[in-house]
Amino acid sequence: QVQLVESGGGVVQPGRSLTLSCAASGLIFSTYGMHWVRQAPGKGLEWVAVVSADGGTKYYADSLKGRFTISRDDSKNTVYLQMNSLSAEDTAVYYCATGPGPGGDTMFHYWGQGTPVTVSS
Amino acid sequence: EIVLTQSPATLSLSPGERATLSCRASQSVSNSLVWYLQKPGQAPRLLIYDASNRATGIPARFSGSGSGTDFTLTISSLEPEDFAVYYCQQRENWPLTFGGGTKVQIK
């Protein structure tokens, strides 16, 4: 079965950087577009970014102001989210997610368990 | 950016009752509207895609309708496991956006 396992979360000081990873199994990773979605404590869901199956297309939420970068390494079945200039507003659980089938799906059938990021001094 | 507004914010109902949740878009999203359910401490679960199609394994008591800017998720008869938070999401335009959620709680 499909599994998505996030890692790399933790406590980080404001202004610092952090990189999250999401390791995928049970699917032909190179054929799936991959997304990051976050959820601040007690708040709703916020889509963050997507990287296409071929890695050539990336989109980001407007609110990120160019601070985040999504990338993928198909040799490791892993998608990354590099987060720079972090602030308290970035405190959230970060999920990786993908669609029910190969391609550029923009709905989320498979989700990881989430990795928490806390930005605090 | 397309803004999705969900109403009500909270719905208090009893098991067996019918639940009607609304999602309104700031501009047309055609039928590119998705619904999720989320329970505390869990990742969301896909319920309905493209406004009215149930995802794999979703019970028939869940149904979706609407197009353009106004969408509805209906749960015909609430089961105990249905009490949760429900989110809509549009996939018509980038960036993808979610609504703020509707919490369905036990009355």
Tab-separated table of C-alpha atoms in Angstrom:
chain	number	residue	atom	x	y	z
A	1	GLN	CA	0.000	0.000	0.000
A	2	VAL	CA	1.061	3.599	-0.477
A	3	GLN	CA	2.964	5.135	2.411
A	4	LEU	CA	4.219	8.677	2.806
A	5	VAL	CA	6.540	9.323	5.743
A	6	GLU	CA	7.565	12.871	6.600
A	7	SER	CA	10.607	13.781	8.656
A	8	GLY	CA	12.747	16.772	9.524
A	9	GLY	CA	10.334	18.745	11.664
A	10	GLY	CA	11.249	20.223	15.021
A	11	VAL	CA	11.810	23.467	16.874
A	12	VAL	CA	13.669	26.178	14.969
A	13	GLN	CA	14.472	29.795	15.794
A	14	PRO	CA	12.865	32.643	13.848
A	15	GLY	CA	14.835	33.571	10.760
A	16	ARG	CA	16.465	30.163	10.450
A	17	SER	CA	15.969	27.493	7.802
A	18	LEU	CA	14.675	23.947	7.880
A	19	THR	CA	14.291	21.205	5.279
A	20	LEU	CA	11.527	18.638	5.452
A	21	SER	CA	11.603	15.264	3.714
A	22	CYS	CA	8.844	12.908	2.639
A	23	ALA	CA	9.751	9.347	1.697
A	24	ALA	CA	7.235	7.514	-0.477
A	25	SER	CA	6.680	3.796	-0.988
A	26	GLY	CA	4.092	1.590	-2.623
A	27	LEU	CA	3.805	3.710	-5.754
A	28	ILE	CA	5.841	4.471	-8.844
A	29	PHE	CA	7.120	7.702	-7.351
A	30	SER	CA	8.460	9.189	-10.565
A	31	THR	CA	4.944	9.253	-12.045
A	32	TYR	CA	3.267	11.209	-9.222
A	33	GLY	CA	3.089	14.920	-8.624
A	34	MET	CA	3.812	15.614	-4.957
A	35	HIS	CA	2.392	18.297	-2.683
A	36	TRP	CA	2.994	19.822	0.733
A	37	VAL	CA	0.010	20.959	2.819
A	38	ARG	CA	0.275	22.530	6.272
A	39	GLN	CA	-2.023	23.060	9.232
A	40	ALA	CA	-1.313	25.585	11.971
A	41	PRO	CA	-2.373	24.581	15.494
A	42	GLY	CA	-6.158	24.651	15.779
A	43	LYS	CA	-6.497	26.035	12.250
A	44	GLY	CA	-7.530	24.803	8.825
A	45	LEU	CA	-5.584	23.317	5.956
A	46	GLU	CA	-3.298	25.417	3.759
A	47	TRP	CA	-1.828	24.144	0.517
A	48	VAL	CA	1.872	25.000	0.331
A	49	ALA	CA	3.514	23.731	-2.855
A	50	VAL	CA	3.569	21.134	-5.623
A	51	VAL	CA	6.254	19.595	-7.814
A	52	SER	CA	5.193	17.810	-10.995
A	53	ALA	CA	6.046	14.200	-11.730
A	54	ASP	CA	8.913	15.215	-14.019
A	55	GLY	CA	10.136	17.881	-11.610
A	56	GLY	CA	9.841	20.574	-14.240
A	57	THR	CA	6.833	22.432	-12.861
A	58	LYS	CA	6.487	23.881	-9.397
A	59	TYR	CA	3.798	26.065	-7.869
A	60	TYR	CA	3.655	27.729	-4.473
A	61	ALA	CA	1.106	29.380	-2.220
A	62	ASP	CA	1.095	33.158	-2.609
A	63	SER	CA	1.579	33.641	1.134
A	64	LEU	CA	5.060	32.086	1.115
A	65	LYS	CA	6.652	35.066	-0.660
A	66	GLY	CA	9.373	32.970	-2.242
A	67	ARG	CA	10.785	31.609	1.006
A	68	PHE	CA	10.031	27.929	0.363
A	69	THR	CA	11.416	25.605	-2.320
A	70	ILE	CA	10.034	22.195	-3.229
A	71	SER	CA	12.185	19.576	-4.913
A	72	ARG	CA	12.263	15.835	-5.513
A	73	ASP	CA	14.816	13.047	-5.838
A	74	ASP	CA	13.308	10.134	-7.717
A	75	SER	CA	16.321	7.939	-6.941
A	76	LYS	CA	15.344	8.180	-3.278
A	77	ASN	CA	11.545	8.325	-3.764
A	78	THR	CA	11.634	11.500	-1.713
A	79	VAL	CA	10.191	14.988	-1.945
A	80	TYR	CA	11.688	17.894	0.002
A	81	LEU	CA	10.519	21.258	1.275
A	82	GLN	CA	13.257	23.772	2.016
A	83	MET	CA	11.932	26.543	4.242
A	84	ASN	CA	13.904	29.775	4.724
A	85	SER	CA	13.424	32.885	6.866
A	86	LEU	CA	11.004	31.066	9.119
A	87	SER	CA	8.610	32.995	11.351
A	88	ALA	CA	6.046	32.087	13.984
A	89	GLU	CA	3.380	32.095	11.256
A	90	ASP	CA	5.076	29.020	9.754
A	91	THR	CA	4.418	26.952	12.878
A	92	ALA	CA	2.286	24.041	11.692
A	93	VAL	CA	2.064	20.356	10.994
A	94	TYR	CA	3.400	19.796	7.497
A	95	TYR	CA	1.877	16.983	5.451
A	96	CYS	CA	3.033	15.608	2.147
A	97	ALA	CA	0.233	14.368	-0.049
A	98	THR	CA	-0.497	13.087	-3.516
A	99	GLY	CA	-3.374	12.064	-5.718
A	100	PRO	CA	-5.030	8.707	-6.194
A	101	GLY	CA	-3.141	7.953	-9.388
A	102	PRO	CA	-0.164	8.904	-11.530
A	103	GLY	CA	0.045	12.285	-13.161
A	104	GLY	CA	-0.600	15.788	-12.029
A	105	ASP	CA	-3.510	15.253	-9.716
A	106	THR	CA	-4.608	18.222	-7.643
A	107	MET	CA	-6.648	16.364	-5.064
A	108	PHE	CA	-5.180	14.483	-2.165
A	109	HIS	CA	-5.894	10.809	-1.641
A	110	TYR	CA	-2.656	9.741	0.048
A	111	TRP	CA	-1.345	11.675	3.027
A	112	GLY	CA	1.577	11.280	5.358
A	113	GLN	CA	1.202	11.422	9.117
A	114	GLY	CA	2.623	14.932	9.212
A	115	THR	CA	5.739	16.405	10.781
A	116	PRO	CA	5.400	19.298	13.245
A	117	VAL	CA	7.399	22.477	12.843
A	118	THR	CA	7.562	25.002	15.668
A	119	VAL	CA	9.217	28.355	15.086
A	120	SER	CA	10.139	29.836	18.423
A	121	SER	CA	13.053	31.517	20.149
B	1	GLU	CA	-6.410	33.476	-5.490
B	2	ILE	CA	-9.802	31.795	-5.162
B	3	VAL	CA	-11.280	32.152	-1.688
B	4	LEU	CA	-13.548	29.374	-0.409
B	5	THR	CA	-16.029	30.218	2.348
B	6	GLN	CA	-17.576	27.354	4.291
B	7	SER	CA	-20.741	27.606	6.335
B	8	PRO	CA	-21.746	27.118	8.981
B	9	ALA	CA	-18.541	27.109	10.995
B	10	THR	CA	-20.097	24.636	13.414
B	11	LEU	CA	-23.039	22.300	12.980
B	12	SER	CA	-24.546	20.624	16.050
B	13	LEU	CA	-26.572	17.550	15.186
B	14	SER	CA	-27.558	14.181	16.590
B	15	PRO	CA	-26.692	10.766	15.142
B	16	GLY	CA	-29.200	9.829	12.464
B	17	GLU	CA	-29.851	13.437	11.440
B	18	ARG	CA	-29.085	14.908	8.039
B	19	ALA	CA	-26.130	17.279	7.681
B	20	THR	CA	-25.874	19.933	4.984
B	21	LEU	CA	-22.577	21.761	4.593
B	22	SER	CA	-21.940	24.649	2.216
B	23	CYS	CA	-18.855	25.835	0.345
B	24	ARG	CA	-18.924	29.036	-1.700
B	25	ALA	CA	-16.162	30.125	-4.064
B	26	SER	CA	-15.162	33.719	-4.783
B	27	GLN	CA	-15.208	32.915	-8.502
B	28	SER	CA	-16.315	29.968	-10.587
B	29	VAL	CA	-14.383	26.739	-10.097
B	30	SER	CA	-16.570	24.822	-12.555
B	31	ASN	CA	-16.993	21.408	-10.886
B	32	SER	CA	-13.405	21.265	-9.594
B	33	LEU	CA	-14.351	21.061	-5.946
B	34	VAL	CA	-13.163	18.433	-3.460
B	35	TRP	CA	-14.360	17.560	0.063
B	36	TYR	CA	-12.314	16.071	2.899
B	37	LEU	CA	-13.040	14.889	6.409
B	38	GLN	CA	-10.520	15.290	9.212
B	39	LYS	CA	-10.621	13.772	12.683
B	40	PRO	CA	-8.456	15.073	15.546
B	41	GLY	CA	-4.840	14.022	15.275
B	42	GLN	CA	-5.316	12.465	11.838
B	43	ALA	CA	-4.567	13.459	8.282
B	44	PRO	CA	-7.558	14.470	6.164
B	45	ARG	CA	-9.458	11.829	4.198
B	46	LEU	CA	-10.711	12.356	0.658
B	47	LEU	CA	-14.519	12.102	0.456
B	48	ILE	CA	-15.805	13.676	-2.748
B	49	TYR	CA	-13.998	14.883	-5.869
B	50	ASP	CA	-15.151	16.969	-8.793
B	51	ALA	CA	-18.169	18.125	-6.801
B	52	SER	CA	-20.164	14.915	-6.807
B	53	ASN	CA	-17.984	11.808	-7.174
B	54	ARG	CA	-17.449	9.678	-4.101
B	55	ALA	CA	-13.887	8.555	-3.547
B	56	THR	CA	-13.060	4.880	-3.220
B	57	GLY	CA	-14.569	3.327	-0.109
B	58	ILE	CA	-16.716	6.308	0.862
B	59	PRO	CA	-20.221	5.310	2.020
B	60	ALA	CA	-23.259	6.272	-0.018
B	61	ARG	CA	-24.595	8.479	2.805
B	62	PHE	CA	-22.070	11.096	1.638
B	63	SER	CA	-23.072	13.058	-1.447
B	64	GLY	CA	-21.893	16.240	-3.091
B	65	SER	CA	-23.564	18.659	-5.438
B	66	GLY	CA	-23.109	22.038	-7.041
B	67	SER	CA	-21.108	23.787	-9.721
B	68	GLY	CA	-19.687	27.194	-10.417
B	69	THR	CA	-19.513	28.968	-7.067
B	70	ASP	CA	-21.942	27.095	-4.783
B	71	PHE	CA	-21.410	23.577	-3.495
B	72	THR	CA	-23.025	21.339	-0.910
B	73	LEU	CA	-21.886	18.261	0.977
B	74	THR	CA	-24.760	16.229	2.381
B	75	ILE	CA	-24.557	13.429	4.909
B	76	SER	CA	-27.921	11.730	4.763
B	77	SER	CA	-27.867	10.144	8.212
B	78	LEU	CA	-25.007	10.892	10.585
B	79	GLU	CA	-23.075	7.974	11.998
B	80	PRO	CA	-20.959	8.394	15.157
B	81	GLU	CA	-17.758	8.307	13.087
B	82	ASP	CA	-18.931	11.241	10.939
B	83	PHE	CA	-18.495	13.828	13.686
B	84	ALA	CA	-15.381	15.646	12.497
B	85	VAL	CA	-14.223	18.702	10.576
B	86	TYR	CA	-14.996	18.949	6.868
B	87	TYR	CA	-12.975	20.969	4.363
B	88	CYS	CA	-13.606	21.896	0.757
B	89	GLN	CA	-10.758	22.506	-1.706
B	90	GLN	CA	-10.754	23.935	-5.221
B	91	ARG	CA	-8.525	22.499	-7.908
B	92	GLU	CA	-9.574	24.733	-10.757
B	93	ASN	CA	-6.768	27.283	-10.466
B	94	TRP	CA	-3.336	27.732	-8.915
B	95	PRO	CA	-2.777	28.249	-6.095
B	96	LEU	CA	-4.937	25.453	-4.744
B	97	THR	CA	-7.007	26.682	-1.820
B	98	PHE	CA	-9.039	25.219	1.027
B	99	GLY	CA	-12.077	26.510	2.830
B	100	GLY	CA	-11.885	27.280	6.529
B	101	GLY	CA	-13.758	24.134	7.526
B	102	THR	CA	-17.075	23.138	9.110
B	103	LYS	CA	-17.032	21.265	12.388
B	104	VAL	CA	-19.855	18.750	12.737
B	105	GLN	CA	-20.309	18.076	16.426
B	106	ILE	CA	-22.661	15.988	18.500
B	107	LYS	CA	-25.645	17.900	19.837
